[in-house]
Coordinates of C-alpha atoms and ligand atoms in Angstrom, one line a residue:
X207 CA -7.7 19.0 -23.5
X208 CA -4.8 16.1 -23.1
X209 CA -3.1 16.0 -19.9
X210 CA 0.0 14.1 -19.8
X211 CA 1.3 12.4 -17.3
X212 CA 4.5 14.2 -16.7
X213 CA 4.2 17.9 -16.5
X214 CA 7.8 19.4 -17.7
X215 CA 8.8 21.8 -15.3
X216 CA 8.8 25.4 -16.9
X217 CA 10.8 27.4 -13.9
X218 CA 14.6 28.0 -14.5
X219 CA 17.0 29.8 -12.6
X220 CA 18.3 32.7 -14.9
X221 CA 21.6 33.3 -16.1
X222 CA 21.1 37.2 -14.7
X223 CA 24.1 38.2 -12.2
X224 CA 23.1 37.6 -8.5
X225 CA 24.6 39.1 -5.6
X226 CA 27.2 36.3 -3.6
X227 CA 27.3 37.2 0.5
X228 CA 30.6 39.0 0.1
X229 CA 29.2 41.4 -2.5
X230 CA 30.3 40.9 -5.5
X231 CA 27.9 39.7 -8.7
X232 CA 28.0 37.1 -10.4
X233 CA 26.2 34.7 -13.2
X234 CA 24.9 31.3 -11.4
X235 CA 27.2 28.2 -12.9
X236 CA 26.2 27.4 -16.4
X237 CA 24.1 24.6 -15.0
X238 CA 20.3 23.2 -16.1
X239 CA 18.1 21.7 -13.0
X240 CA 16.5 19.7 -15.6
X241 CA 20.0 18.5 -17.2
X242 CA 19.5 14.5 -16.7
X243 CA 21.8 13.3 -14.0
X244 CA 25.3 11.9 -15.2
X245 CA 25.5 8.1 -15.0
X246 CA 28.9 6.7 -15.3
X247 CA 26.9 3.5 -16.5
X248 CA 23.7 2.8 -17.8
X249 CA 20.7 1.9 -16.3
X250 CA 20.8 -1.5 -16.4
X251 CA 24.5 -2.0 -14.4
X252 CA 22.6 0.3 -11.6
X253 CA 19.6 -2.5 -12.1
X254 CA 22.1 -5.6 -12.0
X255 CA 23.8 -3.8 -8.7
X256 CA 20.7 -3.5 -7.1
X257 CA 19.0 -7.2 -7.7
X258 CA 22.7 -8.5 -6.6
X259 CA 21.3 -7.8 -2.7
X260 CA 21.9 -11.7 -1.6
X261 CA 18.3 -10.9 -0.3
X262 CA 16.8 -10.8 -3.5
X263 CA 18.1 -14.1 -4.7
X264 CA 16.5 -17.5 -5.2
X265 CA 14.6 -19.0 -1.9
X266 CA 14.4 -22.8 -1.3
X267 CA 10.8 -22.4 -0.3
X268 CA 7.6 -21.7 -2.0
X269 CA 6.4 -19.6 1.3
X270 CA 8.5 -17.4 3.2
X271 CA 8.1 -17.8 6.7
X272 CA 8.3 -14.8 8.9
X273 CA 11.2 -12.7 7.2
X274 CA 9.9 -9.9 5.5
X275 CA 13.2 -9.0 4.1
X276 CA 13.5 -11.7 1.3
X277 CA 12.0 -10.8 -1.9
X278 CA 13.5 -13.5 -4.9
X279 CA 13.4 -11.4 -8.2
X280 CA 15.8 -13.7 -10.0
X281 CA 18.2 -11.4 -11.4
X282 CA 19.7 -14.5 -13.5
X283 CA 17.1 -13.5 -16.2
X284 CA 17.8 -9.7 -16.4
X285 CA 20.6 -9.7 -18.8
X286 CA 18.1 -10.8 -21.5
X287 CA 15.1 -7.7 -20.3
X288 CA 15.1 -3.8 -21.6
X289 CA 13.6 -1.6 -18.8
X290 CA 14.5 1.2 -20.7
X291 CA 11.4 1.4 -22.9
X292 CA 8.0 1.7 -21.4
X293 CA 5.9 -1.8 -22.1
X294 CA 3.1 -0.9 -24.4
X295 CA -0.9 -2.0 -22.9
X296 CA -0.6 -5.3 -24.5
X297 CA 2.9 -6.1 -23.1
X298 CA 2.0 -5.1 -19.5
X299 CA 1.7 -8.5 -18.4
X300 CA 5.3 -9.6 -20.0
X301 CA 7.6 -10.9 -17.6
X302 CA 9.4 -7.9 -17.1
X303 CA 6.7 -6.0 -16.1
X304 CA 6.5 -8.6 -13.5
X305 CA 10.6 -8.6 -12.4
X306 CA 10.0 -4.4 -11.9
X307 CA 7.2 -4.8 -10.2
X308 CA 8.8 -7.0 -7.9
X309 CA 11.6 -4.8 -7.9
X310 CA 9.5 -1.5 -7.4
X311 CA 7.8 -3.0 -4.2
X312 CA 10.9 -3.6 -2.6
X313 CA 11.9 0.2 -3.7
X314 CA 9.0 1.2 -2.0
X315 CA 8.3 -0.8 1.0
X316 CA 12.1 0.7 2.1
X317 CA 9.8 3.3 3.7
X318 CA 8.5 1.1 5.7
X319 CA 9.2 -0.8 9.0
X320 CA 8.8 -4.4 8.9
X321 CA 10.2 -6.8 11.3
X322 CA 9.4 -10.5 11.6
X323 CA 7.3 -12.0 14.7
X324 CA 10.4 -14.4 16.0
X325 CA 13.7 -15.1 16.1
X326 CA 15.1 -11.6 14.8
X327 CA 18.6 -12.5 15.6
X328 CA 18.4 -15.0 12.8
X329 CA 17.3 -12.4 10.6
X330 CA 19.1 -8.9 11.7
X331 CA 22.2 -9.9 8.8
X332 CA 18.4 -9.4 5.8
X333 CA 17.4 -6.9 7.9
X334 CA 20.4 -4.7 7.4
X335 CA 20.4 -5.6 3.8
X336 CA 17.0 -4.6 3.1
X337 CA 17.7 -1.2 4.7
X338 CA 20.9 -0.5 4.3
X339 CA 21.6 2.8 2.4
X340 CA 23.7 1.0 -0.7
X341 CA 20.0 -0.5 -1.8
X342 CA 18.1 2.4 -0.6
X343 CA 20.4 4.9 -3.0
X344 CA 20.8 2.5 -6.0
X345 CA 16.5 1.4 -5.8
X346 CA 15.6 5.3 -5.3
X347 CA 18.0 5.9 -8.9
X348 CA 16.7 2.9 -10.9
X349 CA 13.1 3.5 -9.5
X350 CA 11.8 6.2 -12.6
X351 CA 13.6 3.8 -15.0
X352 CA 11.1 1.1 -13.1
X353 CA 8.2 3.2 -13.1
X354 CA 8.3 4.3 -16.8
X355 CA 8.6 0.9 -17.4
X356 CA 5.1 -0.7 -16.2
X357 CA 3.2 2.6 -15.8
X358 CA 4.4 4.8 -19.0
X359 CA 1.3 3.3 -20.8
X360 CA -1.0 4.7 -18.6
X361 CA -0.3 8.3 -19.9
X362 CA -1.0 6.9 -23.9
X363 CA -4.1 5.2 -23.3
X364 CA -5.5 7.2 -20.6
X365 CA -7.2 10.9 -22.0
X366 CA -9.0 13.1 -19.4
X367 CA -10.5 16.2 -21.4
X368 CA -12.8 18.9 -21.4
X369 CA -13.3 21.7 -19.2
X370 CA -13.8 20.3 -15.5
X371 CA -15.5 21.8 -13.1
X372 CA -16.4 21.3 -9.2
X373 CA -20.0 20.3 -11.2
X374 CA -18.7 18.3 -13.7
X375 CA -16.8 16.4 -11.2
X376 CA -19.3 15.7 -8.4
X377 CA -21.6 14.5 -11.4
X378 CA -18.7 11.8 -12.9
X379 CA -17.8 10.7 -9.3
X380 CA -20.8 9.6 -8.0
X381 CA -22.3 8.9 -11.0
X382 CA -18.8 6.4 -11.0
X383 CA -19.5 5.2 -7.5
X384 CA -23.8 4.8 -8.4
X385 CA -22.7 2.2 -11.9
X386 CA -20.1 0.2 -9.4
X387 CA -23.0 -0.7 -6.9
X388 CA -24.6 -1.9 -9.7
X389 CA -21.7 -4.5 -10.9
X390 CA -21.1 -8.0 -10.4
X391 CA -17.7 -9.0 -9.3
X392 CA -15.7 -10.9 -12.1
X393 CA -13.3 -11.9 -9.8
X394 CA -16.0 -14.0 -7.2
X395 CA -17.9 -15.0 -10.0
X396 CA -14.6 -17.0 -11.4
X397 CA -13.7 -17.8 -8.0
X398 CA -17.3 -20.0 -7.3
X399 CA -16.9 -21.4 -11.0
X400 CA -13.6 -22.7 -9.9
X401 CA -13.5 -26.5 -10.0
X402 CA -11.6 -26.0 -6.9
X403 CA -13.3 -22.5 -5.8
X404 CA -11.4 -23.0 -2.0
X405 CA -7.8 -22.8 -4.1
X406 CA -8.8 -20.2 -5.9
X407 CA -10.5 -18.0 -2.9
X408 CA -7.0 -19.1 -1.2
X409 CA -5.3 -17.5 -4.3
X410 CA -7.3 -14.6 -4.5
X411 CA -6.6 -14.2 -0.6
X412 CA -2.5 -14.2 -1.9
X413 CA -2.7 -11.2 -4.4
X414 CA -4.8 -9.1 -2.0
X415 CA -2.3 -10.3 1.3
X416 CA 0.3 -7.8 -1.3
X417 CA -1.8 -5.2 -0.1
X418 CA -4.0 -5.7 3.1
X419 CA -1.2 -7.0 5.9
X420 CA -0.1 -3.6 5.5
X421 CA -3.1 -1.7 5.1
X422 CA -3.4 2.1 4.3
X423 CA 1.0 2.4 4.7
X424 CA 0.8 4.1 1.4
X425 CA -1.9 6.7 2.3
X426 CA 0.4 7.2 5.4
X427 CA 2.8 9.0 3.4
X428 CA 0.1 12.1 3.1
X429 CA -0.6 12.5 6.3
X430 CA 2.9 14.3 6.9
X431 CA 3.4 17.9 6.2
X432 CA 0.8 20.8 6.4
X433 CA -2.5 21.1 4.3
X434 CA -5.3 22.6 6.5
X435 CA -8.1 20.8 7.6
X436 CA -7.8 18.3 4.9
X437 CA -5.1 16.9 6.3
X438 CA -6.3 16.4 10.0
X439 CA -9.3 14.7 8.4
X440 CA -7.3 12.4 6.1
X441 CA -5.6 11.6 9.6
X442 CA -9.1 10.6 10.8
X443 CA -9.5 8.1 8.3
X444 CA -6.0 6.8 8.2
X445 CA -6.8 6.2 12.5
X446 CA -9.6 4.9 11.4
X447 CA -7.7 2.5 9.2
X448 CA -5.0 2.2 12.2
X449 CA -8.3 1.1 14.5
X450 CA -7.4 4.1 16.3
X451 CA -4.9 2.6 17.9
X452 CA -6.1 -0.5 19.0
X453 CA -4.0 -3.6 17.5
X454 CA -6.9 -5.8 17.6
X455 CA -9.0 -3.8 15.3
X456 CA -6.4 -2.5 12.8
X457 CA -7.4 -3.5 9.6
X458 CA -4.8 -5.2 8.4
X459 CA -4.8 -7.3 12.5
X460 CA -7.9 -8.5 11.0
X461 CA -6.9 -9.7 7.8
X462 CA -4.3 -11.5 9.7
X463 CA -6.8 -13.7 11.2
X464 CA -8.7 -14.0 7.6
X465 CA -5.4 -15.6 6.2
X466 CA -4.8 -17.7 9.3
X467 CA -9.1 -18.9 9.3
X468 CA -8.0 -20.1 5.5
X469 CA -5.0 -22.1 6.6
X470 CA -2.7 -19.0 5.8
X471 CA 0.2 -17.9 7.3
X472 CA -0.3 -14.1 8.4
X473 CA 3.1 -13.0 7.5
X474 CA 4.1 -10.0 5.5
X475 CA 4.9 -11.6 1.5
X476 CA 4.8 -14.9 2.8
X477 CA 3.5 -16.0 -0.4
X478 CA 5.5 -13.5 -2.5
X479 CA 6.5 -15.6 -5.3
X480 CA 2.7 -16.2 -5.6
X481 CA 1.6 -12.2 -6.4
X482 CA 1.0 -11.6 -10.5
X483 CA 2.6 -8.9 -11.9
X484 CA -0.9 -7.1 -12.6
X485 CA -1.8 -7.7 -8.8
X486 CA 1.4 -6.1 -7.8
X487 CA 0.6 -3.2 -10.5
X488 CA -2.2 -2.3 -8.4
X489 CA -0.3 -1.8 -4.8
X490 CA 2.8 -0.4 -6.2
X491 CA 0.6 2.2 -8.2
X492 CA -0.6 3.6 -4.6
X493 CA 2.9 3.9 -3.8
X494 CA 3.6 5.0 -7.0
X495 CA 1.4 8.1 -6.5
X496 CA 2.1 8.4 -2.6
X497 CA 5.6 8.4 -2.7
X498 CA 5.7 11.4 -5.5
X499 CA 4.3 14.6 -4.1
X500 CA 3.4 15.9 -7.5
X501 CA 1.3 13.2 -7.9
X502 CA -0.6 14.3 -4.7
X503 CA -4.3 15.1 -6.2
X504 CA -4.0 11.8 -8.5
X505 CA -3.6 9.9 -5.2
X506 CA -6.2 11.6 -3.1
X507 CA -8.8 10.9 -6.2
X508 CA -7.8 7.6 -6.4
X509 CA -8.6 7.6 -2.5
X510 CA -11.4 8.8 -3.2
X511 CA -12.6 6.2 -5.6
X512 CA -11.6 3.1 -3.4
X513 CA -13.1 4.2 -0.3
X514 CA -16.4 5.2 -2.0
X515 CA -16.6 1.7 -3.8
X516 CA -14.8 -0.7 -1.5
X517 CA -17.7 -1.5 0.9
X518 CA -19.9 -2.8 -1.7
X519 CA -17.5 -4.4 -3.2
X520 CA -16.5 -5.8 0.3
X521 CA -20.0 -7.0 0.1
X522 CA -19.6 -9.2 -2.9
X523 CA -16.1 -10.6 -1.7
X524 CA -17.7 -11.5 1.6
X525 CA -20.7 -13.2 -0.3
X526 CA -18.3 -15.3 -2.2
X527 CA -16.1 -16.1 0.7
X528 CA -18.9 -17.7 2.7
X529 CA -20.8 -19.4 -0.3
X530 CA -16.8 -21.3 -0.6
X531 CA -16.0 -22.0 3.1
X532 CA -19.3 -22.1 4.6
X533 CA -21.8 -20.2 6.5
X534 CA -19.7 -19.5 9.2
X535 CA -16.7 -18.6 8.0
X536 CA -15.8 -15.3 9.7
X537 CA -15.7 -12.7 7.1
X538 CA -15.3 -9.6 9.4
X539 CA -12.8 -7.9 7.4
X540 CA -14.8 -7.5 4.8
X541 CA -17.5 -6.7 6.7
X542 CA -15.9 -4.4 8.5
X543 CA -15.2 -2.3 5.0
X544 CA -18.3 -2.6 4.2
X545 CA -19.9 -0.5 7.0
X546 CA -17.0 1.9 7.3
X547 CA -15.6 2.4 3.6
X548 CA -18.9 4.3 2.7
X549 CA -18.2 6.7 5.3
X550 CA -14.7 7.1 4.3
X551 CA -16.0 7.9 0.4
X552 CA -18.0 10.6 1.9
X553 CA -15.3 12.4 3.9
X554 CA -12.6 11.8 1.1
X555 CA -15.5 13.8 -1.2
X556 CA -16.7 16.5 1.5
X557 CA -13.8 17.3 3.4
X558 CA -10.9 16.6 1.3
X559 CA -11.5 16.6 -2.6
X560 CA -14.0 19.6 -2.5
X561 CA -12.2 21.7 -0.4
X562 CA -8.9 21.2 -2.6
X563 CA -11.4 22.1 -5.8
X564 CA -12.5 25.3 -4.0
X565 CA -9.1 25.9 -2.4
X566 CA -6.6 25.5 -5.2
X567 CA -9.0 26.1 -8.3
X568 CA -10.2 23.5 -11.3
X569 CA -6.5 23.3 -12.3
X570 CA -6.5 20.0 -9.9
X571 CA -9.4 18.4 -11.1
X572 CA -7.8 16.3 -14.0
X573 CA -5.6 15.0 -11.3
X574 CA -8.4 13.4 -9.4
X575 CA -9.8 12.3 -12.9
X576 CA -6.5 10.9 -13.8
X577 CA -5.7 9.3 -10.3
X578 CA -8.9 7.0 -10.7
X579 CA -9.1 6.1 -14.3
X580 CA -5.7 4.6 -14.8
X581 CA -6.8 3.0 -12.1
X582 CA -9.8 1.3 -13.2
X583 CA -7.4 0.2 -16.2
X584 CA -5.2 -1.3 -14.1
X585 CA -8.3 -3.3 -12.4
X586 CA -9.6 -4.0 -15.2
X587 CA -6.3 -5.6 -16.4
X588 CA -5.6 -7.8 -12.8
X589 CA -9.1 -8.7 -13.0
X590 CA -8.8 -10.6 -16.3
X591 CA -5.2 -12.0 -15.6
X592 CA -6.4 -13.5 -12.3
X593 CA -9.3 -15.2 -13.9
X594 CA -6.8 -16.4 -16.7
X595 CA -4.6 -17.7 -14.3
X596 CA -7.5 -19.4 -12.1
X597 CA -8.8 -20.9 -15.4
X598 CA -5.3 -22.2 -16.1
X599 CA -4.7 -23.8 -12.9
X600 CA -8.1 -25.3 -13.2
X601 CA -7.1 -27.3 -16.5
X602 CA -3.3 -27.4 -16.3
X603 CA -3.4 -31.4 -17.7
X604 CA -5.2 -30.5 -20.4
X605 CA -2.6 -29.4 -22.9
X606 CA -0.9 -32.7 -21.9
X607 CA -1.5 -34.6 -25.2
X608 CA -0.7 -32.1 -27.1
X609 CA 2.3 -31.3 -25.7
X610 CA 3.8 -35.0 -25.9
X611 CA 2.4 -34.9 -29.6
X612 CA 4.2 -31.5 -30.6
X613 CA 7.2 -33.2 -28.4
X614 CA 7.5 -36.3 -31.0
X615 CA 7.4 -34.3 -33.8
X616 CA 10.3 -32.4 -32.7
X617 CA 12.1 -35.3 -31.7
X618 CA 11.4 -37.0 -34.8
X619 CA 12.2 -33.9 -36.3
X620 CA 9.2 -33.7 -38.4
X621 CA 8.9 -30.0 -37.1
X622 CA 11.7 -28.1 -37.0
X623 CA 12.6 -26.8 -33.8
X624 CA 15.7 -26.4 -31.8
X625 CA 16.4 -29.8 -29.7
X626 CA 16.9 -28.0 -26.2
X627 CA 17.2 -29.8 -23.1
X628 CA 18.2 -29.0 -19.8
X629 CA 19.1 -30.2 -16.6
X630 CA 18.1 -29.5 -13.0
X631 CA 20.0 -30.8 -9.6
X632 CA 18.0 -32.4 -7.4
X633 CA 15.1 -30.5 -5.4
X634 CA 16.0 -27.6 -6.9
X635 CA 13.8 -24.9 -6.9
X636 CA 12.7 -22.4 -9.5
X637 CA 11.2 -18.9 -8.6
X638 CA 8.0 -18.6 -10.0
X639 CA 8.1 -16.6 -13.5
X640 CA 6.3 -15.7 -17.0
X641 CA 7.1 -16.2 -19.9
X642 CA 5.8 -14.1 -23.0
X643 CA 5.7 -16.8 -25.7
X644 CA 3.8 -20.2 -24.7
X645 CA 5.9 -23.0 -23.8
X646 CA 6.4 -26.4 -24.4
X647 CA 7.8 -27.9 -21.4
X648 CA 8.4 -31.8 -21.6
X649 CA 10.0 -34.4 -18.6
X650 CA 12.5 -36.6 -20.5
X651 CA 14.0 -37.8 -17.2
X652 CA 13.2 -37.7 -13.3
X653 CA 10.4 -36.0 -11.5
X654 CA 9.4 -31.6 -12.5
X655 CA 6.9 -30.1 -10.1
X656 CA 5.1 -27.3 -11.5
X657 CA 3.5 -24.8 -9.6
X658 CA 0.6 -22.0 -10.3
X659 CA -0.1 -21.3 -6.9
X660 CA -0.2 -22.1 -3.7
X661 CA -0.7 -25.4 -3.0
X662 CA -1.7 -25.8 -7.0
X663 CA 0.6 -28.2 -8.7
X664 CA 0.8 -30.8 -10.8
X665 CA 4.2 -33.4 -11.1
X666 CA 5.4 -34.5 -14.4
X667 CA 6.8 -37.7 -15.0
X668 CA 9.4 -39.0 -18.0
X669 CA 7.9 -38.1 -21.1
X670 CA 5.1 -36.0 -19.5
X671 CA 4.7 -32.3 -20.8
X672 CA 2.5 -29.7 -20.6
X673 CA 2.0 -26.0 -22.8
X674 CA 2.5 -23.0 -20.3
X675 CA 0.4 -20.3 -21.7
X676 CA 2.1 -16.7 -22.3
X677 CA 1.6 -14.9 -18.9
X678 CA 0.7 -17.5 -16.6
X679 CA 3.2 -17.9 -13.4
X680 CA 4.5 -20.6 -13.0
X681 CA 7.1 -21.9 -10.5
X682 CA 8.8 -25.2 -10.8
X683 CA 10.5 -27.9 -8.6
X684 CA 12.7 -30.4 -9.3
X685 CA 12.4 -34.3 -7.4
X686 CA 15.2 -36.0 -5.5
X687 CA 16.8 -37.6 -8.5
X688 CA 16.5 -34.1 -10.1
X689 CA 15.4 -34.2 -14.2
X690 CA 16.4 -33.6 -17.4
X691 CA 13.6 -31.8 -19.4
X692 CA 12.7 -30.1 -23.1
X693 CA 11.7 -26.5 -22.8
X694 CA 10.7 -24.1 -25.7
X695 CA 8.9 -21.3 -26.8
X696 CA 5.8 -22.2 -29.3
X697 CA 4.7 -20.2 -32.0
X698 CA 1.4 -20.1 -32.8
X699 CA 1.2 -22.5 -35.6
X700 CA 3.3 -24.9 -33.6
X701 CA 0.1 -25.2 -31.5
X702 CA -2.2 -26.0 -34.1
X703 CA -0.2 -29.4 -34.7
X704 CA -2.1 -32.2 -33.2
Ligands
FE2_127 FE1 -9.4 -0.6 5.5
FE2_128 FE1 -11.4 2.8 4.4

């Protein structure tokens, strides 16, 4: 049996006559409740209005300090992206999928409260802008455009069939759950073959920050409205989560002091412009399932499957952390998930996806399927772009020679390729980006920074270049004199040339 991923909705109202309050009958308007919703404009002016928030503009910063409300997506590149079709598996990590992303956090993090540590005052004018009900309306109608955008794929290259049953299911879950215990983690394995392992724990630290300053917000979202005992005890866990009301012991409190131990600042998307797209794919698919209802059973699976493998997993990370900052770094957040995470897999099981299987019938089970194998696919696919980008950052001079070779040849026009150059003011800073084609970027005047992360960057001179690979982020900076510098896409027989 296929299940897709959006269920039409079969229930219409009728054109029969119905009775009005003063008695007479008549037909309901000639109306359709699934009839799209009229836009005056298309999707992408409603796109362009949104990403025009001055809050969502270019920073002058690489870190944002303390304002929680400024969230670069660099609209200036959106007249050139489609967000109307969905990005196919092998396009995921194109740089759109990255500019929704960005765009869908924001969407989605309007639920929430955030308010700096200091100087509010200074900050009440982004406040209001983040909140305000002109980006609230316009995000919540370009949000499915967003959404069908970076997660349509999951529907085409995701298939749960077969006939499930409470049997079937307990069988796959912990038989899911028993082959994770057995795995390695790709991610700290990378991270200790680093030739800077600290800048790439730091980094790693950054795409998980998207998620763990605000620990369990998403799962929030269920514990409103009324489900039985299944929701009381998801509202043990989420406490638990919450450290029962104790600051101190929240969980996210104490991955605040894990980012400030590493020379971090604690701050909510501080290091925003650092997060790759697949990283955000993984937070904004929590939200993705918590904030639609009818994706309930989906999300509690997925619940399911993170609680139930997170300690050990917790295990590995804290393993790693202390084999790259020593013996006594203080790993207590992921020691702390370690010890409690298995007992949250258990409850999820016993008190909340068994008693929905016995309560509401088999009909639910592909959900919980669903929920947690597009999940795994989206792991899967951050896993491998953070080790790409980790491995990038590691040999970023590399491609030097070869760019300043491809760069003559052009020059001398020996290969044909357009002569592009552009300038940049002085210290002028460029959002960190993607690009879907590799790059040849070359220095013909002044000083470039480039950036891959935080605190990862390597300056370019006059007549210095370097190839940025398809996907990688990069960020860039130009010096006090500013620069003038080469910059065009490579095909793949361009690369050969050395
Ligand atoms: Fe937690
Ligand atoms: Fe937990």
């Amino acid at each position: 049996m296929e299940i897709t991923n959006e269920k039409p909705i079969t229930k219409e109202f009728s054109s029969k006559e119905f009775i009005t309050r003063d008695g007479t009958q008549t037909p309901l308007p000639m109306t359709s409740f699934r009839q799209p919703l009229p836009e005056m404009f298309g999707q992408e002016h409603y796109i362009l209005r949104y990403a025009a928030n001055p809050i969502f503009q270019d920073v002058e910063d690489w870190v944002i300090q303390d304002n929680p409300y400024l969230r670069p997506i660099r609209p200036q590149d959106f007249s050139s992206i489609d967000f109307n079709q969905s990005l196919r598996k092998s396009e995921v990590l194109n740089y759109s999928g990255l500019a929704a992303h960005r765009m869908l956090l924001n969407i989605y993090e309007n639920d929430f409260v955030f308010l700096p540590s200091e100087k509010f005052s200074t900050k009440k004018a982004d406040f209001d802008l983040f909140y305000c009900n002109q980006s609230r309306s316009l995000g919540e109608w370009i949000r499915p455009t967003l959404e069908a955008h970076v997660f349509g794929f999951l529907s085409q290259e995701v298939t749960v069939s077969g006939r499930w049953s409470i049997e079937a299911l307990r069988t796959y879950l912990w038989s899911l759950v028993e082959a994770h215990q057995k795995s390695e983690s790709a991610i700290a394995d990378a991270i200790l073959a680093s030739s800077d392992p600290k800048k790439a724990a730091v980094s790693f630290l950054i795409q998980v920050a998207s998620d763990f300053l605000s620990e369990s917000s998403p799962a929030a979202r269920i514990v409103l409205g009324t489900y039985g005992t299944m929701l009381s005890d998801m509202f043990k866990i989420i406490i638990d989560e919450y450290g029962y009301g104790v600051h101190k012991t929240k969980h996210s409190s104490i991955f605040e002091e894990t980012m400030v131990n590493c020379g971090l600042s604690p701050h909510v998307h501080a290091y925003w412009q650092f997060y790759q797209s697949s990283w955000l794919a993984l937070i904004n698919y929590f939200h993705y399932l918590s904030r639609d209802h009818s994706k309930f059973f989906k999300f509690i699976g997925l619940l399911f499957y993170t609680e139930a493998t997170l300690g050990y997993t917790c295990q590995l990370w804290s393993k790693m952390m202390k084999s790259v900052f020593g013996s006594n770094f203080n790993t207590l957040y992921f020691d702390e998930h370690t010890h409690i995470d298995e007992h949250h897999g258990r409850m999820m099981f016993e008190n909340l996806l068994m008693p929905a299987v016995a309560k509401y019938g088999d009909i639910i089970i592909e959900d919980f399927v669903r929920g947690i194998e597009e999940y795994l696919l989206l792991q899967e696919i951050a896993d491998t772009d953070f080790i790409a980008q980790v491995k990038w950052a590691d040999q970023v001079e590399a491609s030097k020679p070869i760019a300043q070779n491809i760069y003559q040849k052009i020059r001398s026009q020996e290969l044909k390729h357009p002569q592009k150059t552009f300038v940049k003011l002085a210290n002028k800073l460029a959002v960190t980006c993607t690009y879907d084609i590799d790059q040849l970027l070359v220095v013909e005047s002044g000083t470039l920074k480039l950036v891959t992360g935080h605190l990862q960057a390597i300056e370019l001179g006059a007549g210095e270049g370097i190839i940025i690979p398809q996907n990688r982020l990069v960020g860039s900076k130009s010096g006090p004199e500013g620069c003038t510098y080469y910059l065009d896409a490579l095909v793949d027989s361009q690369l050969c040339v050395s």
